[in-house]
Amino acid sequence: MVARSSIWETDPIGPEQPDYLNAVVVLDTVVGPRHLLERCRDIEKAAGRERRERWGPRPIDLDLLLYGDAVIVGDGISVPHPRMTERRFVLAPLAEAWPSVEIPGAGLVEELLTAVADQEAVRTGLKW
């Protein structure tokens, strides 16, 4: 692990459900993006996640937001994550963990964060 953000709390997107806890981890890996995403899904399944309803309640949700400066689309993978620039709950922890990152095709994370300033995301005091 290279860096990690604080844990952030935000309102959920989708059906009525409890607030979410969000965080970003920056990794240095030789594992390819497709295999890394598969491993994330394996972890979700082991934690009890069942994919029933889009944006529905779930015990864990692991997303592959970026893979360096790669742009990958197809066969169940989309990197950069297609909606990450619209969501403060992604950008705020990402900016904290990796403030200099440029999101391919979108711009610097710090600049993108200003466009979602109206969305609430609160840094919690929770520890990893």
mmCIF file with all atom_site columns, C-alpha atoms in Angstrom:
data_model
loop_
_atom_site.group_PDB
_atom_site.id
_atom_site.type_symbol
_atom_site.label_atom_id
_atom_site.label_alt_id
_atom_site.label_comp_id
_atom_site.label_asym_id
_atom_site.label_entity_id
_atom_site.label_seq_id
_atom_site.pdbx_PDB_ins_code
_atom_site.Cartn_x
_atom_site.Cartn_y
_atom_site.Cartn_z
_atom_site.occupancy
_atom_site.B_iso_or_equiv
_atom_site.pdbx_formal_charge
_atom_site.auth_seq_id
_atom_site.auth_comp_id
_atom_site.auth_asym_id
_atom_site.auth_atom_id
_atom_site.pdbx_PDB_model_num
ATOM 1   C CA . MET A 1 1   ? 0.000   0.000   0.000   1.00 0.00 ? 1   MET A CA 1
ATOM 2   C CA . VAL A 1 2   ? 1.342   3.401   -0.994  1.00 0.00 ? 2   VAL A CA 1
ATOM 3   C CA . ALA A 1 3   ? -1.286  5.601   0.690   1.00 0.00 ? 3   ALA A CA 1
ATOM 4   C CA . ARG A 1 4   ? -4.764  5.551   2.175   1.00 0.00 ? 4   ARG A CA 1
ATOM 5   C CA . SER A 1 5   ? -7.359  8.168   2.925   1.00 0.00 ? 5   SER A CA 1
ATOM 6   C CA . SER A 1 6   ? -9.307  8.800   6.066   1.00 0.00 ? 6   SER A CA 1
ATOM 7   C CA . ILE A 1 7   ? -12.698 7.150   6.323   1.00 0.00 ? 7   ILE A CA 1
ATOM 8   C CA . TRP A 1 8   ? -15.477 9.395   5.013   1.00 0.00 ? 8   TRP A CA 1
ATOM 9   C CA . GLU A 1 9   ? -19.234 9.207   5.623   1.00 0.00 ? 9   GLU A CA 1
ATOM 10  C CA . THR A 1 10  ? -21.761 10.098  2.929   1.00 0.00 ? 10  THR A CA 1
ATOM 11  C CA . ASP A 1 11  ? -25.383 9.686   2.019   1.00 0.00 ? 11  ASP A CA 1
ATOM 12  C CA . PRO A 1 12  ? -26.053 6.629   -0.125  1.00 0.00 ? 12  PRO A CA 1
ATOM 13  C CA . ILE A 1 13  ? -26.919 6.778   -3.802  1.00 0.00 ? 13  ILE A CA 1
ATOM 14  C CA . GLY A 1 14  ? -29.940 4.703   -4.758  1.00 0.00 ? 14  GLY A CA 1
ATOM 15  C CA . PRO A 1 15  ? -32.678 3.213   -2.591  1.00 0.00 ? 15  PRO A CA 1
ATOM 16  C CA . GLU A 1 16  ? -33.205 4.059   1.086   1.00 0.00 ? 16  GLU A CA 1
ATOM 17  C CA . GLN A 1 17  ? -30.372 2.624   3.170   1.00 0.00 ? 17  GLN A CA 1
ATOM 18  C CA . PRO A 1 18  ? -27.901 3.635   5.883   1.00 0.00 ? 18  PRO A CA 1
ATOM 19  C CA . ASP A 1 19  ? -25.083 6.098   5.208   1.00 0.00 ? 19  ASP A CA 1
ATOM 20  C CA . TYR A 1 20  ? -21.937 4.765   3.568   1.00 0.00 ? 20  TYR A CA 1
ATOM 21  C CA . LEU A 1 21  ? -18.377 4.750   4.766   1.00 0.00 ? 21  LEU A CA 1
ATOM 22  C CA . ASN A 1 22  ? -15.893 5.479   1.982   1.00 0.00 ? 22  ASN A CA 1
ATOM 23  C CA . ALA A 1 23  ? -12.126 5.354   1.657   1.00 0.00 ? 23  ALA A CA 1
ATOM 24  C CA . VAL A 1 24  ? -9.436  5.157   -1.000  1.00 0.00 ? 24  VAL A CA 1
ATOM 25  C CA . VAL A 1 25  ? -6.331  3.002   -0.984  1.00 0.00 ? 25  VAL A CA 1
ATOM 26  C CA . VAL A 1 26  ? -3.475  3.638   -3.430  1.00 0.00 ? 26  VAL A CA 1
ATOM 27  C CA . LEU A 1 27  ? -1.563  0.501   -4.356  1.00 0.00 ? 27  LEU A CA 1
ATOM 28  C CA . ASP A 1 28  ? 1.620   -0.239  -6.244  1.00 0.00 ? 28  ASP A CA 1
ATOM 29  C CA . THR A 1 29  ? 1.035   -3.586  -7.922  1.00 0.00 ? 29  THR A CA 1
ATOM 30  C CA . VAL A 1 30  ? 2.141   -5.798  -10.770 1.00 0.00 ? 30  VAL A CA 1
ATOM 31  C CA . VAL A 1 31  ? -1.310  -7.411  -10.888 1.00 0.00 ? 31  VAL A CA 1
ATOM 32  C CA . GLY A 1 32  ? -3.110  -6.465  -14.092 1.00 0.00 ? 32  GLY A CA 1
ATOM 33  C CA . PRO A 1 33  ? -6.296  -4.384  -13.951 1.00 0.00 ? 33  PRO A CA 1
ATOM 34  C CA . ARG A 1 34  ? -8.705  -7.180  -14.900 1.00 0.00 ? 34  ARG A CA 1
ATOM 35  C CA . HIS A 1 35  ? -7.237  -9.577  -12.356 1.00 0.00 ? 35  HIS A CA 1
ATOM 36  C CA . LEU A 1 36  ? -7.209  -6.832  -9.713  1.00 0.00 ? 36  LEU A CA 1
ATOM 37  C CA . LEU A 1 37  ? -10.912 -6.153  -10.325 1.00 0.00 ? 37  LEU A CA 1
ATOM 38  C CA . GLU A 1 38  ? -11.635 -9.893  -10.112 1.00 0.00 ? 38  GLU A CA 1
ATOM 39  C CA . ARG A 1 39  ? -9.823  -10.049 -6.759  1.00 0.00 ? 39  ARG A CA 1
ATOM 40  C CA . CYS A 1 40  ? -11.902 -7.094  -5.515  1.00 0.00 ? 40  CYS A CA 1
ATOM 41  C CA . ARG A 1 41  ? -15.078 -8.954  -6.468  1.00 0.00 ? 41  ARG A CA 1
ATOM 42  C CA . ASP A 1 42  ? -13.786 -12.095 -4.718  1.00 0.00 ? 42  ASP A CA 1
ATOM 43  C CA . ILE A 1 43  ? -13.292 -10.042 -1.534  1.00 0.00 ? 43  ILE A CA 1
ATOM 44  C CA . GLU A 1 44  ? -16.795 -8.579  -1.848  1.00 0.00 ? 44  GLU A CA 1
ATOM 45  C CA . LYS A 1 45  ? -18.303 -12.040 -2.227  1.00 0.00 ? 45  LYS A CA 1
ATOM 46  C CA . ALA A 1 46  ? -16.338 -13.368 0.763   1.00 0.00 ? 46  ALA A CA 1
ATOM 47  C CA . ALA A 1 47  ? -17.720 -10.435 2.802   1.00 0.00 ? 47  ALA A CA 1
ATOM 48  C CA . GLY A 1 48  ? -21.282 -11.422 1.900   1.00 0.00 ? 48  GLY A CA 1
ATOM 49  C CA . ARG A 1 49  ? -22.038 -9.138  -1.015  1.00 0.00 ? 49  ARG A CA 1
ATOM 50  C CA . GLU A 1 50  ? -24.760 -10.299 -3.372  1.00 0.00 ? 50  GLU A CA 1
ATOM 51  C CA . ARG A 1 51  ? -25.388 -8.244  -6.498  1.00 0.00 ? 51  ARG A CA 1
ATOM 52  C CA . ARG A 1 52  ? -29.182 -7.965  -6.503  1.00 0.00 ? 52  ARG A CA 1
ATOM 53  C CA . GLU A 1 53  ? -30.140 -4.330  -6.967  1.00 0.00 ? 53  GLU A CA 1
ATOM 54  C CA . ARG A 1 54  ? -28.127 -1.559  -8.598  1.00 0.00 ? 54  ARG A CA 1
ATOM 55  C CA . TRP A 1 55  ? -26.883 0.793   -5.877  1.00 0.00 ? 55  TRP A CA 1
ATOM 56  C CA . GLY A 1 56  ? -28.757 -1.287  -3.307  1.00 0.00 ? 56  GLY A CA 1
ATOM 57  C CA . PRO A 1 57  ? -27.546 -2.002  0.234   1.00 0.00 ? 57  PRO A CA 1
ATOM 58  C CA . ARG A 1 58  ? -24.372 -4.055  0.476   1.00 0.00 ? 58  ARG A CA 1
ATOM 59  C CA . PRO A 1 59  ? -21.827 -4.881  3.150   1.00 0.00 ? 59  PRO A CA 1
ATOM 60  C CA . ILE A 1 60  ? -18.885 -3.819  0.983   1.00 0.00 ? 60  ILE A CA 1
ATOM 61  C CA . ASP A 1 61  ? -18.267 -2.237  -2.422  1.00 0.00 ? 61  ASP A CA 1
ATOM 62  C CA . LEU A 1 62  ? -14.763 -2.234  -3.868  1.00 0.00 ? 62  LEU A CA 1
ATOM 63  C CA . ASP A 1 63  ? -14.157 -0.276  -7.055  1.00 0.00 ? 63  ASP A CA 1
ATOM 64  C CA . LEU A 1 64  ? -11.109 -0.019  -9.263  1.00 0.00 ? 64  LEU A CA 1
ATOM 65  C CA . LEU A 1 65  ? -11.056 3.743   -9.786  1.00 0.00 ? 65  LEU A CA 1
ATOM 66  C CA . LEU A 1 66  ? -7.763  4.145   -11.644 1.00 0.00 ? 66  LEU A CA 1
ATOM 67  C CA . TYR A 1 67  ? -4.933  2.010   -12.932 1.00 0.00 ? 67  TYR A CA 1
ATOM 68  C CA . GLY A 1 68  ? -2.120  4.492   -13.412 1.00 0.00 ? 68  GLY A CA 1
ATOM 69  C CA . ASP A 1 69  ? -2.946  6.551   -16.477 1.00 0.00 ? 69  ASP A CA 1
ATOM 70  C CA . ALA A 1 70  ? -4.571  3.639   -18.313 1.00 0.00 ? 70  ALA A CA 1
ATOM 71  C CA . VAL A 1 71  ? -7.925  3.935   -20.036 1.00 0.00 ? 71  VAL A CA 1
ATOM 72  C CA . ILE A 1 72  ? -9.627  0.535   -20.274 1.00 0.00 ? 72  ILE A CA 1
ATOM 73  C CA . VAL A 1 73  ? -13.188 -0.046  -21.473 1.00 0.00 ? 73  VAL A CA 1
ATOM 74  C CA . GLY A 1 74  ? -14.842 -3.361  -22.234 1.00 0.00 ? 74  GLY A CA 1
ATOM 75  C CA . ASP A 1 75  ? -15.561 -6.871  -20.991 1.00 0.00 ? 75  ASP A CA 1
ATOM 76  C CA . GLY A 1 76  ? -16.940 -5.770  -17.633 1.00 0.00 ? 76  GLY A CA 1
ATOM 77  C CA . ILE A 1 77  ? -14.240 -3.230  -16.808 1.00 0.00 ? 77  ILE A CA 1
ATOM 78  C CA . SER A 1 78  ? -14.161 0.535   -17.150 1.00 0.00 ? 78  SER A CA 1
ATOM 79  C CA . VAL A 1 79  ? -11.121 2.462   -15.912 1.00 0.00 ? 79  VAL A CA 1
ATOM 80  C CA . PRO A 1 80  ? -11.138 5.285   -14.929 1.00 0.00 ? 80  PRO A CA 1
ATOM 81  C CA . HIS A 1 81  ? -14.357 4.512   -13.079 1.00 0.00 ? 81  HIS A CA 1
ATOM 82  C CA . PRO A 1 82  ? -17.033 6.129   -15.288 1.00 0.00 ? 82  PRO A CA 1
ATOM 83  C CA . ARG A 1 83  ? -18.830 8.148   -12.584 1.00 0.00 ? 83  ARG A CA 1
ATOM 84  C CA . MET A 1 84  ? -15.977 8.956   -10.221 1.00 0.00 ? 84  MET A CA 1
ATOM 85  C CA . THR A 1 85  ? -15.702 12.590  -11.318 1.00 0.00 ? 85  THR A CA 1
ATOM 86  C CA . GLU A 1 86  ? -19.368 13.163  -10.373 1.00 0.00 ? 86  GLU A CA 1
ATOM 87  C CA . ARG A 1 87  ? -19.030 11.938  -6.795  1.00 0.00 ? 87  ARG A CA 1
ATOM 88  C CA . ARG A 1 88  ? -17.524 13.785  -3.887  1.00 0.00 ? 88  ARG A CA 1
ATOM 89  C CA . PHE A 1 89  ? -17.478 10.544  -1.874  1.00 0.00 ? 89  PHE A CA 1
ATOM 90  C CA . VAL A 1 90  ? -14.888 9.277   -4.364  1.00 0.00 ? 90  VAL A CA 1
ATOM 91  C CA . LEU A 1 91  ? -12.971 12.474  -5.103  1.00 0.00 ? 91  LEU A CA 1
ATOM 92  C CA . ALA A 1 92  ? -12.523 13.695  -1.514  1.00 0.00 ? 92  ALA A CA 1
ATOM 93  C CA . PRO A 1 93  ? -10.816 10.531  -0.229  1.00 0.00 ? 93  PRO A CA 1
ATOM 94  C CA . LEU A 1 94  ? -8.885  10.199  -3.511  1.00 0.00 ? 94  LEU A CA 1
ATOM 95  C CA . ALA A 1 95  ? -7.603  13.777  -3.214  1.00 0.00 ? 95  ALA A CA 1
ATOM 96  C CA . GLU A 1 96  ? -6.556  13.077  0.356   1.00 0.00 ? 96  GLU A CA 1
ATOM 97  C CA . ALA A 1 97  ? -4.688  9.863   -0.498  1.00 0.00 ? 97  ALA A CA 1
ATOM 98  C CA . TRP A 1 98  ? -3.276  10.949  -3.880  1.00 0.00 ? 98  TRP A CA 1
ATOM 99  C CA . PRO A 1 99  ? -3.577  14.750  -4.226  1.00 0.00 ? 99  PRO A CA 1
ATOM 100 C CA . SER A 1 100 ? -1.472  15.026  -7.389  1.00 0.00 ? 100 SER A CA 1
ATOM 101 C CA . VAL A 1 101 ? -3.342  12.425  -9.441  1.00 0.00 ? 101 VAL A CA 1
ATOM 102 C CA . GLU A 1 102 ? -4.660  13.338  -12.854 1.00 0.00 ? 102 GLU A CA 1
ATOM 103 C CA . ILE A 1 103 ? -7.708  11.397  -13.952 1.00 0.00 ? 103 ILE A CA 1
ATOM 104 C CA . PRO A 1 104 ? -7.250  10.510  -17.631 1.00 0.00 ? 104 PRO A CA 1
ATOM 105 C CA . GLY A 1 105 ? -9.590  12.534  -19.817 1.00 0.00 ? 105 GLY A CA 1
ATOM 106 C CA . ALA A 1 106 ? -10.918 14.577  -16.877 1.00 0.00 ? 106 ALA A CA 1
ATOM 107 C CA . GLY A 1 107 ? -8.161  16.511  -15.120 1.00 0.00 ? 107 GLY A CA 1
ATOM 108 C CA . LEU A 1 108 ? -6.538  16.911  -11.726 1.00 0.00 ? 108 LEU A CA 1
ATOM 109 C CA . VAL A 1 109 ? -8.457  15.486  -8.781  1.00 0.00 ? 109 VAL A CA 1
ATOM 110 C CA . GLU A 1 110 ? -8.124  18.719  -6.769  1.00 0.00 ? 110 GLU A CA 1
ATOM 111 C CA . GLU A 1 111 ? -9.749  20.700  -9.596  1.00 0.00 ? 111 GLU A CA 1
ATOM 112 C CA . LEU A 1 112 ? -12.512 18.133  -10.103 1.00 0.00 ? 112 LEU A CA 1
ATOM 113 C CA . LEU A 1 113 ? -13.328 18.241  -6.409  1.00 0.00 ? 113 LEU A CA 1
ATOM 114 C CA . THR A 1 114 ? -14.523 21.856  -6.707  1.00 0.00 ? 114 THR A CA 1
ATOM 115 C CA . ALA A 1 115 ? -17.251 20.803  -9.171  1.00 0.00 ? 115 ALA A CA 1
ATOM 116 C CA . VAL A 1 116 ? -18.852 18.554  -6.528  1.00 0.00 ? 116 VAL A CA 1
ATOM 117 C CA . ALA A 1 117 ? -18.460 20.927  -3.574  1.00 0.00 ? 117 ALA A CA 1
ATOM 118 C CA . ASP A 1 118 ? -22.249 20.959  -3.094  1.00 0.00 ? 118 ASP A CA 1
ATOM 119 C CA . GLN A 1 119 ? -22.240 17.234  -2.209  1.00 0.00 ? 119 GLN A CA 1
ATOM 120 C CA . GLU A 1 120 ? -21.727 16.343  1.432   1.00 0.00 ? 120 GLU A CA 1
ATOM 121 C CA . ALA A 1 121 ? -18.831 14.133  2.482   1.00 0.00 ? 121 ALA A CA 1
ATOM 122 C CA . VAL A 1 122 ? -17.656 14.180  6.076   1.00 0.00 ? 122 VAL A CA 1
ATOM 123 C CA . ARG A 1 123 ? -14.283 12.911  7.256   1.00 0.00 ? 123 ARG A CA 1
ATOM 124 C CA . THR A 1 124 ? -14.942 10.654  10.252  1.00 0.00 ? 124 THR A CA 1
ATOM 125 C CA . GLY A 1 125 ? -12.726 10.014  13.235  1.00 0.00 ? 125 GLY A CA 1
ATOM 126 C CA . LEU A 1 126 ? -12.843 6.286   12.546  1.00 0.00 ? 126 LEU A CA 1
ATOM 127 C CA . LYS A 1 127 ? -9.498  4.516   12.365  1.00 0.00 ? 127 LYS A CA 1
ATOM 128 C CA . TRP A 1 128 ? -8.432  1.763   9.980   1.00 0.00 ? 128 TRP A CA 1
#
